[in-house]
Short mmCIF file of C-alpha atoms in Angstrom, two decimals:
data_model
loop_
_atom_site.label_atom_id
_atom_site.label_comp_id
_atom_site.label_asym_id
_atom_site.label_seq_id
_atom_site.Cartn_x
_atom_site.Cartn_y
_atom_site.Cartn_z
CA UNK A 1 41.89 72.65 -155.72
CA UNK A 2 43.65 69.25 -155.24
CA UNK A 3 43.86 67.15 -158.66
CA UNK A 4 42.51 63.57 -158.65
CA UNK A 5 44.08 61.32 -160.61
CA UNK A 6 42.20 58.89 -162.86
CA UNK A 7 44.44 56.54 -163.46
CA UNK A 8 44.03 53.43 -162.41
CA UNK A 9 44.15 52.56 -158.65
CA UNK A 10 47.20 50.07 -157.83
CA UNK A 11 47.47 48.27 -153.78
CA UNK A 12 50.40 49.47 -151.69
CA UNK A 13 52.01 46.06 -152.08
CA UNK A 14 53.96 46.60 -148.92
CA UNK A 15 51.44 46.99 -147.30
CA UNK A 16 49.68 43.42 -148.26
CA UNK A 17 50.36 40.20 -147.46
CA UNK A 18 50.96 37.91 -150.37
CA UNK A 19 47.59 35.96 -151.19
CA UNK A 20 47.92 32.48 -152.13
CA UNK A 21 45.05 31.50 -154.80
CA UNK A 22 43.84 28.36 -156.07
CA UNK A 23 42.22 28.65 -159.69
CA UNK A 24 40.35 26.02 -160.62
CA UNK A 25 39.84 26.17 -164.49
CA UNK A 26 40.18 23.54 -167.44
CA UNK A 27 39.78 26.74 -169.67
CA UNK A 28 43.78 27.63 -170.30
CA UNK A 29 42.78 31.00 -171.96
CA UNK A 30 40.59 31.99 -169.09
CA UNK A 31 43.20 30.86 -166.77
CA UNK A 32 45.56 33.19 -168.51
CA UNK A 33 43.30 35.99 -168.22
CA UNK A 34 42.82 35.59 -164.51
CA UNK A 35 46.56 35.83 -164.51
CA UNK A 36 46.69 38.88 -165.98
CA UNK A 37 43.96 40.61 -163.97
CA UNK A 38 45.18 39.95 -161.22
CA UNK A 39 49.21 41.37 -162.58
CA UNK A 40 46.84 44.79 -163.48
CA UNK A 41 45.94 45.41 -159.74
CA UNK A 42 49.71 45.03 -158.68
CA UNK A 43 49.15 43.34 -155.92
CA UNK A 44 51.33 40.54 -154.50
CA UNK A 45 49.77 36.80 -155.01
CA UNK A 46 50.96 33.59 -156.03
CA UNK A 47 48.36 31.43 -158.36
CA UNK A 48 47.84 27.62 -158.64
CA UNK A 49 45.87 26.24 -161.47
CA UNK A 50 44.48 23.23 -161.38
CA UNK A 51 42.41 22.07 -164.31
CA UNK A 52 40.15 19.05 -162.49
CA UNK A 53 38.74 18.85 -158.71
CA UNK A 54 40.81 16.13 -158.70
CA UNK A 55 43.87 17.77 -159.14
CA UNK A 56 42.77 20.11 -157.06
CA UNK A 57 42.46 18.09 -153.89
CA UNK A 58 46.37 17.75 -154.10
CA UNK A 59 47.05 21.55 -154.32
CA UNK A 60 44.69 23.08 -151.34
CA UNK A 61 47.44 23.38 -148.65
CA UNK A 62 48.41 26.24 -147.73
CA UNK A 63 45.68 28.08 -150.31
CA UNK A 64 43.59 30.97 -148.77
CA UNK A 65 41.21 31.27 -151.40
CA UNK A 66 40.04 28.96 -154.87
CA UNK A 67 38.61 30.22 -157.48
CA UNK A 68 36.29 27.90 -158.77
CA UNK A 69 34.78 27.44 -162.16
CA UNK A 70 31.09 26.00 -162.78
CA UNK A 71 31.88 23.88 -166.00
CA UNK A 72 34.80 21.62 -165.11
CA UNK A 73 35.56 17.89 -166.54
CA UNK A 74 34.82 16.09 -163.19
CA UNK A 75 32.76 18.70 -161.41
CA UNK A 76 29.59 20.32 -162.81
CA UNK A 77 27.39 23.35 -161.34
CA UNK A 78 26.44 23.34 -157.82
CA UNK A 79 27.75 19.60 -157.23
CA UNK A 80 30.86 20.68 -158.15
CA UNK A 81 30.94 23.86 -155.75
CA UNK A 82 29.68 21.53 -152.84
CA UNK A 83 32.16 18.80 -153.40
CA UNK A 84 34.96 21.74 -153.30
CA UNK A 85 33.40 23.21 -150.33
CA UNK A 86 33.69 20.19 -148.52
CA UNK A 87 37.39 19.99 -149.10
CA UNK A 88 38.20 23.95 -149.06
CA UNK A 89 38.69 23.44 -144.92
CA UNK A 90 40.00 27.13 -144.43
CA UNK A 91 40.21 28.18 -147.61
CA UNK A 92 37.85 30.82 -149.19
CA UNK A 93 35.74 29.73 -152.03
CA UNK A 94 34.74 32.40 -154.43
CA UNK A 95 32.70 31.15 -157.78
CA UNK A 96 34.39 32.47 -161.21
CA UNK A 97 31.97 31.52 -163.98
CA UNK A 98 30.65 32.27 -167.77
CA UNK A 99 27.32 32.15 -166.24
CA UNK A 100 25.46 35.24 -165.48
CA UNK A 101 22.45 33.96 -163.56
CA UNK A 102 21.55 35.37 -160.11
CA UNK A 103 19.43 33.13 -159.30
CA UNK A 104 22.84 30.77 -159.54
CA UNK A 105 24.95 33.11 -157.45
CA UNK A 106 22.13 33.08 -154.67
CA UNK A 107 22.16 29.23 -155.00
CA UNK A 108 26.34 29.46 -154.53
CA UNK A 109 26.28 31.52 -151.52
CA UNK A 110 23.45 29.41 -149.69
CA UNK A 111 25.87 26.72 -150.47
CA UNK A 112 28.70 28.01 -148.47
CA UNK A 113 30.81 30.43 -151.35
CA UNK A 114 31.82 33.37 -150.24
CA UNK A 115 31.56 35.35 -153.80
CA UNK A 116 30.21 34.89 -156.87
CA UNK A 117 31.79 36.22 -160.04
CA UNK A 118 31.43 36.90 -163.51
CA UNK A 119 34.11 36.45 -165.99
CA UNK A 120 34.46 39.68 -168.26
CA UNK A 121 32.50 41.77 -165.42
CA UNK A 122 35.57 41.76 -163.37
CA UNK A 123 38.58 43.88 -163.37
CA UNK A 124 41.80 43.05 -161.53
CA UNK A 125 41.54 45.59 -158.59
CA UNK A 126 38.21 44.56 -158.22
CA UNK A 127 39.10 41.04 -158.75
CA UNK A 128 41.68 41.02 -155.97
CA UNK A 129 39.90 43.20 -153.73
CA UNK A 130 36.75 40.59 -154.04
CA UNK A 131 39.33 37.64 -153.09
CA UNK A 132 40.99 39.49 -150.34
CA UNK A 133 37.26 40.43 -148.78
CA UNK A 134 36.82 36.59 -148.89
CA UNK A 135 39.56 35.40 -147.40
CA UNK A 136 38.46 37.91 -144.27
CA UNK A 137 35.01 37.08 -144.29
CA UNK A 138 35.78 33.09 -144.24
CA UNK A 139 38.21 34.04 -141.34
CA UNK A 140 35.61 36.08 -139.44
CA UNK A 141 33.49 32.93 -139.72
CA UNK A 142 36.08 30.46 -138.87
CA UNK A 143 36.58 32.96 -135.55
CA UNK A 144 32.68 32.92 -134.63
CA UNK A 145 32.37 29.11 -135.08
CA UNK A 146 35.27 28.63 -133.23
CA UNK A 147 33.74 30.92 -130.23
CA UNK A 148 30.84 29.63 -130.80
CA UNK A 149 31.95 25.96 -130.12
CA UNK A 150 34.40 27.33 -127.16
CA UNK A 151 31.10 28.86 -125.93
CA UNK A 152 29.51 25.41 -126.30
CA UNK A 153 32.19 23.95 -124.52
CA UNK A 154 32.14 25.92 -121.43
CA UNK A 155 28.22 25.74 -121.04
CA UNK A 156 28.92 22.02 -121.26
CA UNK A 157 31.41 22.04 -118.61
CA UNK A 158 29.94 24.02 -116.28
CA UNK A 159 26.95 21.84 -116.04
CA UNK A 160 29.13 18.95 -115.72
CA UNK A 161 31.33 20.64 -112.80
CA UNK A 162 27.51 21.85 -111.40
CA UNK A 163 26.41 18.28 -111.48
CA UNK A 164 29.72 17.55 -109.30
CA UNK A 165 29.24 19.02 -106.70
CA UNK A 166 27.42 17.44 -103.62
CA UNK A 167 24.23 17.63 -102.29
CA UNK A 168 24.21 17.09 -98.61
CA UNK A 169 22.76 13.93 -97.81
CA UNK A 170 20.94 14.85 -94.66
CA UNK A 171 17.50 14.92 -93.08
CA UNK A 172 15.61 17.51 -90.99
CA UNK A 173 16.18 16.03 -87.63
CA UNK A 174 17.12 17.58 -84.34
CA UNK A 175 16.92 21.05 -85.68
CA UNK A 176 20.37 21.15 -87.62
CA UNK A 177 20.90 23.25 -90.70
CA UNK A 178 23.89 22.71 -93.16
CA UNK A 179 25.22 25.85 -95.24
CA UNK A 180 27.46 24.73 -97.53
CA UNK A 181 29.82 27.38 -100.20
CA UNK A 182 32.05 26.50 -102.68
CA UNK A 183 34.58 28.71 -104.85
CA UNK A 184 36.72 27.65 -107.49
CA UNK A 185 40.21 29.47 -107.80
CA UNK A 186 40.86 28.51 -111.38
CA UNK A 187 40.01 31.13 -113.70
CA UNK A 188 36.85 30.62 -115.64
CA UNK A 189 36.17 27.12 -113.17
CA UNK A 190 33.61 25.91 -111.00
CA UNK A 191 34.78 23.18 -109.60
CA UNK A 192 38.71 22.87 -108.40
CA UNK A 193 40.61 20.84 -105.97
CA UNK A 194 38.82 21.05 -103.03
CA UNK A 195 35.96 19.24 -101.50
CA UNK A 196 33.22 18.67 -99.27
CA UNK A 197 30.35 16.39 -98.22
CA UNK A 198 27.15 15.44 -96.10
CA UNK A 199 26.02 12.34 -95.30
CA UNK A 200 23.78 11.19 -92.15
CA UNK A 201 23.62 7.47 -91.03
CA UNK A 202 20.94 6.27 -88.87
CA UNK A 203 18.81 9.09 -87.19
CA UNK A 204 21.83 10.11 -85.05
CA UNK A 205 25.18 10.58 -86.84
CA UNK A 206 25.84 13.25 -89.39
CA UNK A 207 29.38 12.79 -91.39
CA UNK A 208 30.40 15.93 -92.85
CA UNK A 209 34.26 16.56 -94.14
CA UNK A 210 36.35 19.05 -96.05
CA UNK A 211 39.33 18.49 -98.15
CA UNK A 212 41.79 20.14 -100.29
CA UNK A 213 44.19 18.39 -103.31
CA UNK A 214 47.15 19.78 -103.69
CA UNK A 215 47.04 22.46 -106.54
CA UNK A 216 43.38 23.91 -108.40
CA UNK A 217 43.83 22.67 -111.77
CA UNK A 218 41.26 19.90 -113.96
CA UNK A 219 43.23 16.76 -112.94
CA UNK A 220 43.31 18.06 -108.65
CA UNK A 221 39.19 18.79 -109.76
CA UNK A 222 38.68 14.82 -111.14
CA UNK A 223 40.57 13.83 -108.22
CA UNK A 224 38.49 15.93 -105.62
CA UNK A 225 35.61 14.45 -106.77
CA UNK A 226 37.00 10.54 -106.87
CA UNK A 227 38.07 11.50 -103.37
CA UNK A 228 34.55 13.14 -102.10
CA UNK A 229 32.63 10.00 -103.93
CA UNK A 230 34.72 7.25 -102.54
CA UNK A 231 34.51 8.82 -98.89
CA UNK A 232 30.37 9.16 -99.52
CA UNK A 233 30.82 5.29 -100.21
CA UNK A 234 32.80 4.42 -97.40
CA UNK A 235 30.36 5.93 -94.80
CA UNK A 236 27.30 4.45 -96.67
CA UNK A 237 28.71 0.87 -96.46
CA UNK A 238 29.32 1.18 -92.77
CA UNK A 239 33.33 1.33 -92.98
CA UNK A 240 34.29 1.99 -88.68
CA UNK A 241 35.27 5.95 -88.14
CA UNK A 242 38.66 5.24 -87.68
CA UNK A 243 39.25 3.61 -90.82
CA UNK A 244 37.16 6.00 -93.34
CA UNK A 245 40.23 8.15 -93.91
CA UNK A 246 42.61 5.45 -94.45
CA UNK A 247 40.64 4.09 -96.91
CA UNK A 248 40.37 7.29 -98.64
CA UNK A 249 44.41 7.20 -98.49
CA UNK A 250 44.54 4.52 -100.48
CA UNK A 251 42.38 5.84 -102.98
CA UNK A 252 44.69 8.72 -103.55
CA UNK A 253 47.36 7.02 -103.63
CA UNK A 254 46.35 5.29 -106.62
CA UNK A 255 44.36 7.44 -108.35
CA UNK A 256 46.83 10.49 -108.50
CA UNK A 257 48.87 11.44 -111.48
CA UNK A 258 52.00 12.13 -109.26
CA UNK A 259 53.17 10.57 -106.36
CA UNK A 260 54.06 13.99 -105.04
CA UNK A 261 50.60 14.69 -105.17
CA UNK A 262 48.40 14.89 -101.52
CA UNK A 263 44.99 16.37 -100.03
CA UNK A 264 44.32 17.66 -96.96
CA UNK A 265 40.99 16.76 -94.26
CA UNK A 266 38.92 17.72 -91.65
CA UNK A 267 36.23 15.17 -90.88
CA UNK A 268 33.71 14.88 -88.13
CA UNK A 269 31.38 12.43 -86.69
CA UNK A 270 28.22 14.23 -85.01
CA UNK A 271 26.71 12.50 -82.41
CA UNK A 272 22.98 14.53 -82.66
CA UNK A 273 21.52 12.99 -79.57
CA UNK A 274 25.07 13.49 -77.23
CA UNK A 275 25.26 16.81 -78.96
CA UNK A 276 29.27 16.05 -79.23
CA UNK A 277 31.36 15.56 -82.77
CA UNK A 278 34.68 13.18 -82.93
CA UNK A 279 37.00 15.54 -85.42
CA UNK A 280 39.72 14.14 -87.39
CA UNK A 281 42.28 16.64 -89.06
CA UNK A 282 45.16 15.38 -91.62
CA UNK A 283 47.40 18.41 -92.31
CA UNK A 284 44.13 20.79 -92.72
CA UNK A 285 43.09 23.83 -90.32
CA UNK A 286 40.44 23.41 -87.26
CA UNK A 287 37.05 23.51 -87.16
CA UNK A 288 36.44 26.78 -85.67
CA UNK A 289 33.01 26.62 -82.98
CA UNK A 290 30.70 29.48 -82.47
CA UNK A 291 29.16 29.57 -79.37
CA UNK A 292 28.07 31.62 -76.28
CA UNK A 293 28.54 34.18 -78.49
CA UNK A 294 32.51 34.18 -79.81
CA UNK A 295 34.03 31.60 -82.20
CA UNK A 296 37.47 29.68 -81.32
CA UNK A 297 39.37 26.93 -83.17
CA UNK A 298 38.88 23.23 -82.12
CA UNK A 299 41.68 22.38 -80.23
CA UNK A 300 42.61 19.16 -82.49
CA UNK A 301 45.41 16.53 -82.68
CA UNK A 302 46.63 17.01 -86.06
CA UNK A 303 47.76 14.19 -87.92
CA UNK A 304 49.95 14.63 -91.34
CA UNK A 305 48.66 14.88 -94.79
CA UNK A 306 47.09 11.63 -96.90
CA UNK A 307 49.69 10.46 -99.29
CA UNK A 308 52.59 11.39 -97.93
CA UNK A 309 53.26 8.40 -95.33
CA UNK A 310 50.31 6.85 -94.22
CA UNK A 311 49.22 7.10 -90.56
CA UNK A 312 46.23 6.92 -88.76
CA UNK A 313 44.62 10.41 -88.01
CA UNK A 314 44.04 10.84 -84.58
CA UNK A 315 40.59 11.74 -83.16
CA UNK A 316 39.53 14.53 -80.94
CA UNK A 317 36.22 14.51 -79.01
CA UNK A 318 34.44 17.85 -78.72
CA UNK A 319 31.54 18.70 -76.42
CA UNK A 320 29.06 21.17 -77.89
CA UNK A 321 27.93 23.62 -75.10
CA UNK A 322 24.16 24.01 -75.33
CA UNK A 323 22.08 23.15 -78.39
CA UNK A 324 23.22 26.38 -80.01
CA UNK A 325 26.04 26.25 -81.86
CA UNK A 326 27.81 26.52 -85.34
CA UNK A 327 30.85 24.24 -86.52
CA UNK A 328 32.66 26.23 -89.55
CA UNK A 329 35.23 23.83 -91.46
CA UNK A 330 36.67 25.03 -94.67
CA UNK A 331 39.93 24.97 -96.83
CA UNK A 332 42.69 27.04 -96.54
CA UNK A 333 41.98 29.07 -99.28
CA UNK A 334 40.29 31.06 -97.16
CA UNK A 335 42.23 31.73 -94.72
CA UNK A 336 45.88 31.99 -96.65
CA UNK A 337 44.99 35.69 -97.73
CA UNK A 338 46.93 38.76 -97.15
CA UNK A 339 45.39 41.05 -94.32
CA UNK A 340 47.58 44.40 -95.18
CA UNK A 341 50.23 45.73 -97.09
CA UNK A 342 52.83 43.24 -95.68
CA UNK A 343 52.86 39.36 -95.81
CA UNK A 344 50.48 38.84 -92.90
CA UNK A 345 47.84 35.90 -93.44
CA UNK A 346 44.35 36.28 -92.38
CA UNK A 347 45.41 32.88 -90.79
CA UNK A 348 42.91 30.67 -87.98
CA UNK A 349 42.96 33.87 -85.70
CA UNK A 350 42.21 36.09 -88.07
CA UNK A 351 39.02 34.10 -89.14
CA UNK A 352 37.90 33.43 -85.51
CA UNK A 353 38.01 37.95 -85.12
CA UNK A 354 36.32 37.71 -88.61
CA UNK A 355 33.61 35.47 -86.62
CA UNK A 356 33.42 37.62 -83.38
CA UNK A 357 32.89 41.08 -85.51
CA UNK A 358 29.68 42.55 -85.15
CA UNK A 359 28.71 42.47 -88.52
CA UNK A 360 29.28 38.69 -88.63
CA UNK A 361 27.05 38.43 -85.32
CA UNK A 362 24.13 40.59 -86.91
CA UNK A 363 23.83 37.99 -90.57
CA UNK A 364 21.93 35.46 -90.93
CA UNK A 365 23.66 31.84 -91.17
CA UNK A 366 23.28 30.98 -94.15
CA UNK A 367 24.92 34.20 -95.17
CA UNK A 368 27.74 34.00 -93.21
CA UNK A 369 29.81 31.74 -95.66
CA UNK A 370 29.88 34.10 -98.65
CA UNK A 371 30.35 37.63 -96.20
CA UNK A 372 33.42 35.53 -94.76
CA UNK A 373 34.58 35.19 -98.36
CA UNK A 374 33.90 38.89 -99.15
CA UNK A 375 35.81 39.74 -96.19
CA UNK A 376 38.68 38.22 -96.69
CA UNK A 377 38.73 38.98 -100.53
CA UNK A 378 38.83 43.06 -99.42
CA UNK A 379 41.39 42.21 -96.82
CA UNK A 380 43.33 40.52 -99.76
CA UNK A 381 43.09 43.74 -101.63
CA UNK A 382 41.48 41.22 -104.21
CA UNK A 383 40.25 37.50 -105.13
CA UNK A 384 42.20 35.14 -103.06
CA UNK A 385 43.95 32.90 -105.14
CA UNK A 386 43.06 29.73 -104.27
CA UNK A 387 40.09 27.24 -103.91
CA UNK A 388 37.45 27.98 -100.92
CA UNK A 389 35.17 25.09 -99.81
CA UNK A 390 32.87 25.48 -96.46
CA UNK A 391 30.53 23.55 -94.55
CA UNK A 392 28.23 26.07 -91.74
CA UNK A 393 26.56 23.27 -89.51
CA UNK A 394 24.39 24.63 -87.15
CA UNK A 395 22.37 23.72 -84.44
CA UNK A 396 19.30 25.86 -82.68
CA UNK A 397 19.98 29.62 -83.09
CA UNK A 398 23.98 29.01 -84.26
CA UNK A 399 25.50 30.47 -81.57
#
């Protein structure tokens, strides 16, 4: 049979981390007591006294916990605990007081104290064990307000970034249906650097573009959306084509944080009754058509990027065949993706075989966006990395 000793129970003091204590106490006899109890348990501490709240207020850095007595010069009862409480910050507050009145240690722990103890009822293990299960129980509540307000946060944002993105400014003429997706790649983000809009002028012209800032971060996000607003403006006031996008150059150019900073576009101009689109590209990939059954890139005259040296972006005229037919733009996020083991991109080619699969041919439009994305993520061997916007316009059956 094992023997137990009864002596006294002492803390590993290696094993602790030295707590730093606050007494508040006008009493100098009770403040040498504390002293003592808390020398009994053997644990390491180091102990302020302060014999006011005022003095106090000078000596709280850097203190995990205060001890705080009821009956002091400047500070009486529960005023006094409240008053403390609202400087403590961190710090633990755990009552030590001549009172014993539970109905005053209830009160003291609504009020925001963690403990609430009685001189002579305490010894020093339990004394230091009390202070040390206050300090962690303040922490644990510092950690779940903090979460709580991070949670806050994010709800907060993500509405905001929600509210961000477009809705396509279209109506239901000529039979034409507008899919849009969007992705973020920054982690825990809905909205990143990329863009897109849909706006129709008149009965007969649908604007629709798709653009990409350099980099997915909060500052390429703001600037997506300055970028996406200012080009909803510029068609809405009537701007000509064939200035739109150098007007939304000069918008970058002075709204960026860096001059090194760019974006990317495709744009197009549908003509609904001519069934045709004018297509203007600035360093971004094609359109890619479905029709007659197979998909193939719009053969485009690429002009650079915006914000590098501006240019005007040539136009390309493209001639729908039929009235059923799909016009895919999107980022290059989706198409910069690994397609194996080695460094192959799933690239403009790769998309248009993506298109022309069966499987593609069999969905519905408007889920063709996201299984494009899904593809391409399992060719990846995982999320792609960057930013995925897409605009599906389709006319009559799609293709």
């Amino acid at each position: 049979m094992t023997e137990r000793s009864l002596a006294p129970r002492t803390y590993a003091t290696e094993q602790l981390e030295r707590l730093r204590i606050l007494l508040v106490e006008d009493d100098e006899g009770d403040a040498f007591l504390v002293r003592e109890l808390l020398t009994e348990a053997g644990a390491p501490f180091e102990l302020t006294v302060a014999t006011t709240l005022r003095e106090a207020r000078g000596l709280l850095v850097g203190v995990e916990c205060v001890l705080l007595d009821l009956g002091l010069p400047d500070a009486e009862g529960i005023d006094g605990l409240r008053r403390l409480l609202a400087l403590a910050g961190s710090a633990a507050v755990c009552v030590l007081t001549g009172r014993s009145d539970e109905h005053l240690g209830v009160q003291a722990v609504a009020e925001g104290a963690q403990d609430y103890l009685v001189k002579g009822q305490v010894d020093g293990v339990l004394l230091i064990r009390s202070l040390r299960y206050a300090v962690e129980r303040k922490r644990a509540d510092e950690n779940a307000r903090r979460l709580r307000e991070a949670e806050l946060r994010e709800a907060e944002s993500a509405r905001l970034e929600r509210g961000l993105l477009p809705k396509p400014l279209k109506r239901d003429d000529f039979g034409l249906s507008v899919e849009p997706f969007y992705r973020s790649g920054r982690a825990m983000g809905l909205l990143g650097g990329d863009f897109y809009d849909v706006v129709q002028v008149g009965d007969d012209r649908l604007h629709v573009i798709v653009g990409d800032v350099c980099g997915h971060g909060v500052d390429e996000a703001a600037l997506g959306v300055e970028l996406r607003v200012a080009w909803r403006a510029l068609v809405l006031a009537g701007v000509p084509e064939e200035q739109v996008l150098s007007s939304l150059e000069q918008v970058l150019m002075s709204e960026r944080r860096a001059r090194e900073v760019f974006a990317t576009v495709a744009s197009a101009v549908i003509d609904l009754p001519a069934n045709r689109a004018t297509v203007r590209v600035a360093g971004h990939p094609p359109p890619v058509v479905l029709s007659g059954g197979r998909a193939a890139p719009v053969a485009v005259r690429t002009g650079i990027v915006l914000g590098v040296r501006p240019t005007p972006t040539p136009a390309t005229d493209l001639e729908f065949d039929g009235h059923d037919w799909s016009l895919l733009m999107y980022t290059d996020g989706l198409i910069e993706g690994r397609t194996g083991a080695g460094n192959e991109r799933l690239d403009v080619g790769g998309l248009c075989k993506l298109l022309d699969e069966p499987d593609a041919r069999d969905l519905p439009l408007p889920a063709l966006p996201k299984w494009l994305v899904a593809r391409a993520d399992q060719d990846n061997g995982g999320p792609l990395t960057d930013d995925v916007a897409m605009l599906l316009i389709s006319r009559g059956g799609g293709r």
